Short mmCIF file of C-alpha atoms in Angstrom, two decimals:
data_model
loop_
_atom_site.label_atom_id
_atom_site.label_comp_id
_atom_site.label_asym_id
_atom_site.label_seq_id
_atom_site.Cartn_x
_atom_site.Cartn_y
_atom_site.Cartn_z
CA MET C 6 -14.63 4.28 16.05
CA MET C 7 -14.65 1.98 19.09
CA ILE C 8 -10.92 2.28 19.72
CA ILE C 9 -11.16 6.07 20.03
CA ASN C 10 -13.98 5.80 22.58
CA LEU C 11 -12.07 3.32 24.74
CA LEU C 12 -8.93 5.42 24.73
CA ASP C 13 -10.87 8.59 25.52
CA CYS C 14 -12.41 6.95 28.58
CA ALA C 15 -9.06 5.70 29.86
CA GLN C 16 -7.38 9.05 29.32
CA PHE C 17 -10.24 10.96 30.99
CA ALA C 18 -10.18 8.74 34.09
CA CYS C 19 -6.42 9.01 34.42
CA THR C 20 -6.42 12.79 33.93
CA ARG C 21 -9.16 13.21 36.54
CA TYR C 22 -7.20 11.17 39.09
CA VAL C 23 -4.00 13.16 38.50
CA TYR C 24 -5.94 16.43 38.94
CA ILE C 25 -7.25 15.27 42.33
CA PHE C 26 -3.75 14.13 43.32
CA ILE C 27 -2.19 17.51 42.46
CA SER C 28 -4.87 19.39 44.40
CA PHE C 29 -4.26 17.18 47.42
CA SER C 30 -0.48 17.66 47.17
CA PHE C 31 -0.81 21.43 47.56
CA HIS C 32 -2.84 20.89 50.71
CA VAL C 33 -0.26 18.47 52.15
CA GLN C 34 2.66 20.79 51.45
CA ASN C 35 0.99 23.51 53.55
CA SER C 36 0.38 21.09 56.43
CA GLY C 37 2.79 19.91 59.10
CA ASP C 38 0.95 16.64 59.62
CA ASN C 39 3.34 13.67 59.03
CA SER C 40 0.47 11.23 58.58
CA MET C 41 -0.83 13.39 55.76
CA LYS C 42 2.59 13.31 54.14
CA ARG C 43 2.62 9.50 54.30
CA ILE C 44 -0.74 9.48 52.55
CA TYR C 45 0.75 11.84 49.96
CA VAL C 46 3.56 9.36 49.22
CA ILE C 47 1.06 6.51 48.85
CA LEU C 48 -1.08 8.57 46.49
CA ALA C 49 2.01 9.50 44.47
CA VAL C 50 2.79 5.82 43.94
CA ILE C 51 -0.82 5.14 42.94
CA ALA C 52 -0.82 8.09 40.51
CA ILE C 53 2.37 6.93 38.80
CA SER C 54 1.02 3.36 38.60
CA ALA C 55 -2.20 4.64 37.07
CA LEU C 56 -0.30 6.58 34.42
CA VAL C 57 1.84 3.55 33.53
CA ALA C 58 -1.18 1.24 33.46
CA SER C 59 -3.08 3.70 31.27
CA GLY C 60 -0.16 3.88 28.85
CA ILE C 61 0.04 0.09 28.63
CA TYR C 62 -3.72 -0.13 28.12
CA VAL C 63 -3.66 2.46 25.35
CA TRP C 64 -0.81 0.64 23.61
CA GLN C 65 -2.53 -2.74 23.91
CA GLU C 66 -5.83 -1.40 22.58
CA HIS C 67 -4.07 0.29 19.66
CA ALA C 68 -2.07 -2.84 18.82
CA ARG C 69 -5.08 -5.15 19.15
CA GLN C 70 -7.39 -3.16 16.92
CA SER C 71 -5.17 -2.38 13.97
CA ILE C 72 -3.57 -4.19 11.05
CA LEU C 73 -0.71 -3.35 8.75
CA LEU C 74 -1.42 -3.62 5.02
CA ALA C 75 1.58 -3.68 2.69
CA THR C 76 0.51 -2.77 -0.81
CA THR C 77 1.84 -1.42 -4.07
CA THR C 78 2.52 2.18 -4.93
CA SER C 79 0.21 1.76 -7.92
CA VAL C 80 -2.76 1.04 -5.65
CA GLN C 81 -1.83 3.86 -3.28
CA ASP C 82 -1.14 6.36 -6.07
CA SER C 83 -4.49 5.59 -7.69
CA GLY C 84 -6.34 6.85 -4.61
CA LEU C 85 -8.39 3.65 -4.30
CA LEU C 86 -7.50 2.91 -0.68
CA ASP C 87 -8.37 6.43 0.45
CA ALA C 88 -11.78 5.90 -1.11
CA ILE C 89 -12.65 2.49 0.35
CA LEU C 90 -10.75 1.88 3.62
CA PRO C 91 -12.77 4.34 5.76
CA ASP C 92 -15.79 2.08 5.26
CA PHE C 93 -13.92 -0.91 6.73
CA GLU C 94 -12.56 1.09 9.66
CA THR C 95 -15.98 2.52 10.49
CA ARG C 96 -17.77 -0.82 10.29
CA ASN C 97 -15.19 -2.82 12.25
CA GLY C 98 -13.43 -0.37 14.56
CA ILE C 99 -10.10 -1.60 13.19
CA SER C 100 -7.46 0.81 11.92
CA VAL C 101 -5.57 -0.08 8.74
CA HIS C 102 -2.02 1.22 8.55
CA VAL C 103 -0.89 1.24 4.90
CA VAL C 104 2.69 0.88 3.71
CA ALA C 105 3.03 1.48 -0.04
CA VAL C 106 6.07 -0.12 -1.69
CA GLY C 107 6.81 -2.26 -4.72
CA THR C 108 5.25 -5.74 -4.74
CA GLY C 109 8.65 -7.36 -4.19
CA GLN C 110 9.23 -5.29 -1.06
CA ALA C 111 5.66 -5.89 0.15
CA LEU C 112 6.24 -9.64 -0.11
CA GLU C 113 9.49 -9.24 1.83
CA TYR C 114 7.54 -7.50 4.60
CA GLY C 115 5.23 -10.50 4.63
CA LYS C 116 8.15 -12.94 4.84
CA ARG C 117 9.69 -11.04 7.77
CA GLY C 118 6.39 -10.91 9.62
CA ASP C 119 6.13 -7.13 9.34
CA ALA C 120 2.75 -7.10 7.55
CA HIS C 121 -0.55 -8.79 8.32
CA CYS C 122 -2.12 -8.41 4.87
CA LEU C 123 -0.78 -7.80 1.37
CA LEU C 124 -2.45 -6.31 -1.71
CA VAL C 125 -0.06 -7.03 -4.58
CA HIS C 126 0.13 -7.62 -8.34
CA ALA C 127 2.93 -9.99 -9.34
CA PRO C 128 1.38 -13.48 -9.72
CA ALA C 129 4.68 -15.32 -10.25
CA LEU C 130 6.21 -13.86 -7.08
CA GLU C 131 2.97 -14.41 -5.16
CA ASN C 132 2.94 -18.11 -6.13
CA VAL C 133 6.43 -18.58 -4.69
CA PHE C 134 5.43 -16.68 -1.54
CA MET C 135 2.45 -18.99 -0.98
CA GLN C 136 4.37 -22.17 -1.83
CA ASN C 137 6.97 -21.29 0.79
CA GLY C 138 4.30 -21.04 3.47
CA TYR C 139 4.46 -17.30 4.12
CA GLY C 140 0.84 -16.77 3.17
CA ILE C 141 -2.26 -18.48 4.57
CA ARG C 142 -4.94 -17.28 2.15
CA ARG C 143 -4.84 -15.63 -1.25
CA ILE C 144 -7.54 -14.45 -3.63
CA THR C 145 -7.38 -12.46 -6.87
CA LEU C 146 -9.97 -9.72 -6.45
CA PHE C 147 -9.70 -7.23 -9.29
CA TRP C 148 -7.70 -6.22 -12.34
CA ASN C 149 -6.91 -3.42 -14.73
CA THR C 150 -4.38 -3.13 -17.52
CA PHE C 151 -0.80 -2.10 -18.03
CA VAL C 152 -0.33 0.70 -20.53
CA LEU C 153 2.67 1.89 -22.50
CA ILE C 154 3.27 5.59 -21.97
CA GLY C 155 5.57 7.55 -24.25
CA PRO C 156 6.52 10.92 -25.75
CA LYS C 157 3.93 12.67 -27.87
CA THR C 158 6.59 12.76 -30.59
CA ASN C 159 6.61 8.92 -30.50
CA PRO C 160 10.22 8.45 -31.72
CA ALA C 161 9.89 4.65 -31.80
CA GLY C 162 6.99 4.86 -34.27
CA ILE C 163 4.61 2.69 -32.24
CA ASN C 164 1.11 2.34 -33.75
CA GLY C 165 -2.23 0.78 -32.93
CA THR C 166 -1.52 -2.48 -34.75
CA ASP C 167 1.45 -3.28 -32.51
CA ASN C 168 1.02 -5.49 -29.47
CA ILE C 169 3.07 -4.81 -26.34
CA THR C 170 5.94 -7.08 -27.42
CA GLN C 171 6.19 -5.47 -30.85
CA ALA C 172 6.14 -2.03 -29.23
CA PHE C 173 9.04 -2.98 -26.92
CA LEU C 174 11.01 -4.31 -29.89
CA LYS C 175 10.56 -0.98 -31.69
CA ILE C 176 11.90 0.82 -28.61
CA TRP C 177 14.88 -1.58 -28.51
CA ASN C 178 15.67 -1.34 -32.20
CA GLY C 179 15.32 2.45 -32.27
CA GLY C 180 17.24 3.05 -29.04
CA ALA C 181 14.43 5.26 -27.74
CA LEU C 182 14.72 6.35 -24.11
CA PHE C 183 12.93 3.97 -21.74
CA VAL C 184 12.46 4.56 -18.00
CA SER C 185 12.13 1.43 -15.86
CA ARG C 186 10.83 1.39 -12.30
CA GLY C 187 13.65 -0.98 -11.42
CA ASP C 188 12.20 -1.73 -7.97
CA LEU C 189 10.97 -5.34 -8.29
CA SER C 190 7.41 -4.05 -8.21
CA GLY C 191 4.63 -5.86 -10.05
CA THR C 192 4.98 -3.36 -12.89
CA HIS C 193 8.75 -3.88 -13.05
CA VAL C 194 8.29 -7.67 -13.04
CA LYS C 195 5.81 -7.37 -15.92
CA GLU C 196 8.21 -5.15 -17.85
CA MET C 197 11.01 -7.72 -17.48
CA GLU C 198 8.65 -10.48 -18.62
CA ILE C 199 7.90 -8.51 -21.79
CA TRP C 200 11.60 -7.93 -22.49
CA ALA C 201 12.20 -11.67 -21.98
CA VAL C 202 9.51 -12.50 -24.56
CA CYS C 203 11.40 -10.15 -26.90
CA GLY C 204 14.52 -12.27 -26.32
CA ILE C 205 16.29 -9.54 -24.35
CA ASP C 206 17.65 -10.10 -20.84
CA LYS C 207 18.35 -7.58 -18.10
CA GLU C 208 22.12 -7.69 -18.59
CA GLU C 209 21.70 -6.55 -22.19
CA LEU C 210 19.44 -3.73 -21.02
CA LYS C 211 22.02 -2.51 -18.50
CA GLU C 212 24.48 -1.95 -21.35
CA ARG C 213 22.14 0.45 -23.16
CA THR C 214 22.54 4.14 -22.31
CA TRP C 215 18.94 4.83 -23.31
CA TYR C 216 17.65 2.42 -20.63
CA VAL C 217 17.12 4.40 -17.40
CA ASN C 218 16.57 2.72 -14.02
CA ALA C 219 14.46 5.02 -11.84
CA SER C 220 14.41 2.73 -8.76
CA ALA C 221 11.20 4.46 -7.74
CA GLY C 222 7.43 4.18 -7.45
CA MET C 223 5.09 4.59 -10.39
CA GLY C 224 4.34 8.27 -9.87
CA THR C 225 8.00 9.23 -9.71
CA THR C 226 8.85 7.02 -12.70
CA LEU C 227 6.19 8.76 -14.77
CA GLN C 228 7.62 12.13 -13.80
CA VAL C 229 11.12 11.05 -14.87
CA ALA C 230 9.76 9.81 -18.20
CA ASN C 231 7.96 13.12 -18.68
CA GLU C 232 11.08 15.16 -17.90
CA ARG C 233 13.29 13.09 -20.19
CA ASN C 234 10.78 12.36 -22.98
CA GLY C 235 10.98 8.62 -22.49
CA TYR C 236 8.72 5.60 -22.68
CA THR C 237 7.62 3.67 -19.60
CA LEU C 238 5.23 0.91 -18.57
CA SER C 239 2.51 1.93 -16.12
CA ASP C 240 -0.72 0.64 -14.66
CA ILE C 241 -3.66 2.54 -16.13
CA ALA C 242 -4.92 3.86 -12.76
CA THR C 243 -1.71 5.64 -11.80
CA TYR C 244 -1.33 7.09 -15.29
CA LEU C 245 -4.85 8.53 -15.21
CA ARG C 246 -4.14 10.03 -11.79
CA TRP C 247 -1.01 11.78 -13.12
CA ARG C 248 -2.04 12.40 -16.73
CA GLN C 249 -2.69 16.15 -16.46
CA LYS C 250 0.81 16.74 -15.09
CA LEU C 251 2.53 14.66 -17.79
CA THR C 252 2.51 17.33 -20.48
CA ASN C 253 5.10 15.62 -22.70
CA LEU C 254 3.57 12.13 -22.61
CA MET C 255 0.58 10.23 -23.95
CA GLN C 256 -0.80 6.71 -23.81
CA MET C 257 0.44 4.67 -26.76
CA GLN C 258 -2.35 3.00 -28.70
CA ILE C 259 -1.47 -0.69 -28.92
CA ALA C 260 -3.42 -3.91 -29.44
CA VAL C 261 -5.13 -5.23 -26.30
CA THR C 262 -3.79 -8.71 -25.50
CA PRO C 263 -3.81 -10.95 -22.37
CA GLU C 264 -0.20 -9.97 -21.62
CA ILE C 265 -1.23 -6.53 -20.42
CA ARG C 266 -3.79 -7.70 -17.84
CA ASN C 267 -2.83 -6.59 -14.33
CA ASP C 268 -4.28 -8.77 -11.55
CA TYR C 269 -4.39 -7.64 -7.91
CA SER C 270 -4.53 -10.22 -5.12
CA LEU C 271 -5.16 -10.07 -1.39
CA ILE C 272 -2.96 -12.25 0.83
CA ILE C 273 -3.29 -12.90 4.56
CA THR C 274 0.21 -13.59 5.84
CA LYS C 275 1.13 -16.30 8.30
CA THR C 276 1.98 -13.58 10.82
CA GLY C 277 -1.37 -11.91 10.31
CA SER C 278 -3.31 -15.13 10.91
CA VAL C 279 -1.40 -15.78 14.16
CA GLU C 280 -1.12 -12.27 15.62
CA LYS C 281 -4.36 -10.76 14.32
CA PRO C 282 -6.76 -13.63 13.52
CA SER C 283 -10.03 -11.77 14.10
CA GLU C 284 -8.82 -8.53 12.49
CA THR C 285 -7.46 -10.23 9.35
CA ASP C 286 -10.61 -12.36 9.08
CA ALA C 287 -12.69 -9.20 9.21
CA PHE C 288 -10.54 -7.55 6.54
CA TRP C 289 -10.66 -10.63 4.29
CA ASN C 290 -14.45 -10.89 4.55
CA TRP C 291 -14.88 -7.17 3.92
CA MET C 292 -12.56 -7.13 0.87
CA CYS C 293 -14.36 -10.16 -0.59
CA SER C 294 -17.84 -8.75 0.04
CA ALA C 295 -20.13 -7.62 -2.76
CA LEU C 296 -20.22 -4.13 -1.24
CA THR C 297 -16.46 -3.64 -1.41
CA ARG C 298 -16.15 -5.17 -4.87
CA SER C 299 -18.84 -2.77 -6.03
CA MET C 300 -16.92 0.18 -4.54
CA ILE C 301 -13.78 -0.96 -6.36
CA GLU C 302 -15.59 -1.45 -9.67
CA ASN C 303 -17.26 1.96 -9.44
CA TYR C 304 -14.14 3.85 -8.39
CA THR C 305 -13.29 6.48 -11.00
CA ILE C 306 -10.43 8.80 -11.84
CA ASN C 307 -11.48 11.81 -13.88
CA SER C 308 -14.83 10.08 -14.48
CA GLU C 309 -13.15 6.94 -15.87
CA ARG C 310 -13.53 3.54 -14.22
CA VAL C 311 -10.13 1.97 -13.71
CA TYR C 312 -10.72 -1.43 -12.08
CA ASN C 313 -12.64 -4.55 -13.02
CA VAL C 314 -13.60 -7.03 -10.30
CA TYR C 315 -13.80 -10.81 -10.25
CA TRP C 316 -17.25 -11.72 -8.91
#
């Protein structure tokens, strides 16, 4: 990458100068010549200045050629970013620093100016974010589905003819253990939307002992559900990534309806467009390219494709 080459050159030049300076200092110390000592002092000042300047240069180059992407734990846990981001970094010489949190927290990073780009999946929250002027550009790039995961014993009696709302009502009526992410992530927002369609609000849920708030990412929430034999809502990609470790759980077979579609959108924040205009433009163009969409569409977990792209 270009940034590595630039930094290597700066560090080599600085190191070489310091080596010469140290060699000269030994010679001066063994000499009684005052003029030589004055030259030594001057060289010492130059050496220190070179070190400081090199440090500033390294910091500026690092800051200029990197962006911070705040995304969801579901995207990170799926392994997608590890598979595709190296291509962007190699082509553009721009490092992408990823922070994986819930969508709500990612949007907060964008509001505070702590992130240049967002990759999130809560359309209602994203709309508010854009309307309030925190985002400059937004595009929905790809989607997968939410899935209901539950104990192999299936205590709520959910079957393939149930849609997601009917399945949630069976969990409610039967008092079956349910583990919520509880972190204002896109998955948590979707879960609360489903409960609302069932006519159940969050205050009612808090009163139920069988309703467990994990306050965690998707991977951890799945582990809690596995340990406690509970149901949970997950994106399909993260579930497939964890499936072999979830020995007590299985994917519930329910009717496929529009409610379980899970859209992922890219947002360039206002901060990103001001502080990193060329870098965020490059990232936007790369994410929207046919090459990247093809990589996303062909990404597999255990030989199963997990994302569908909008062309």
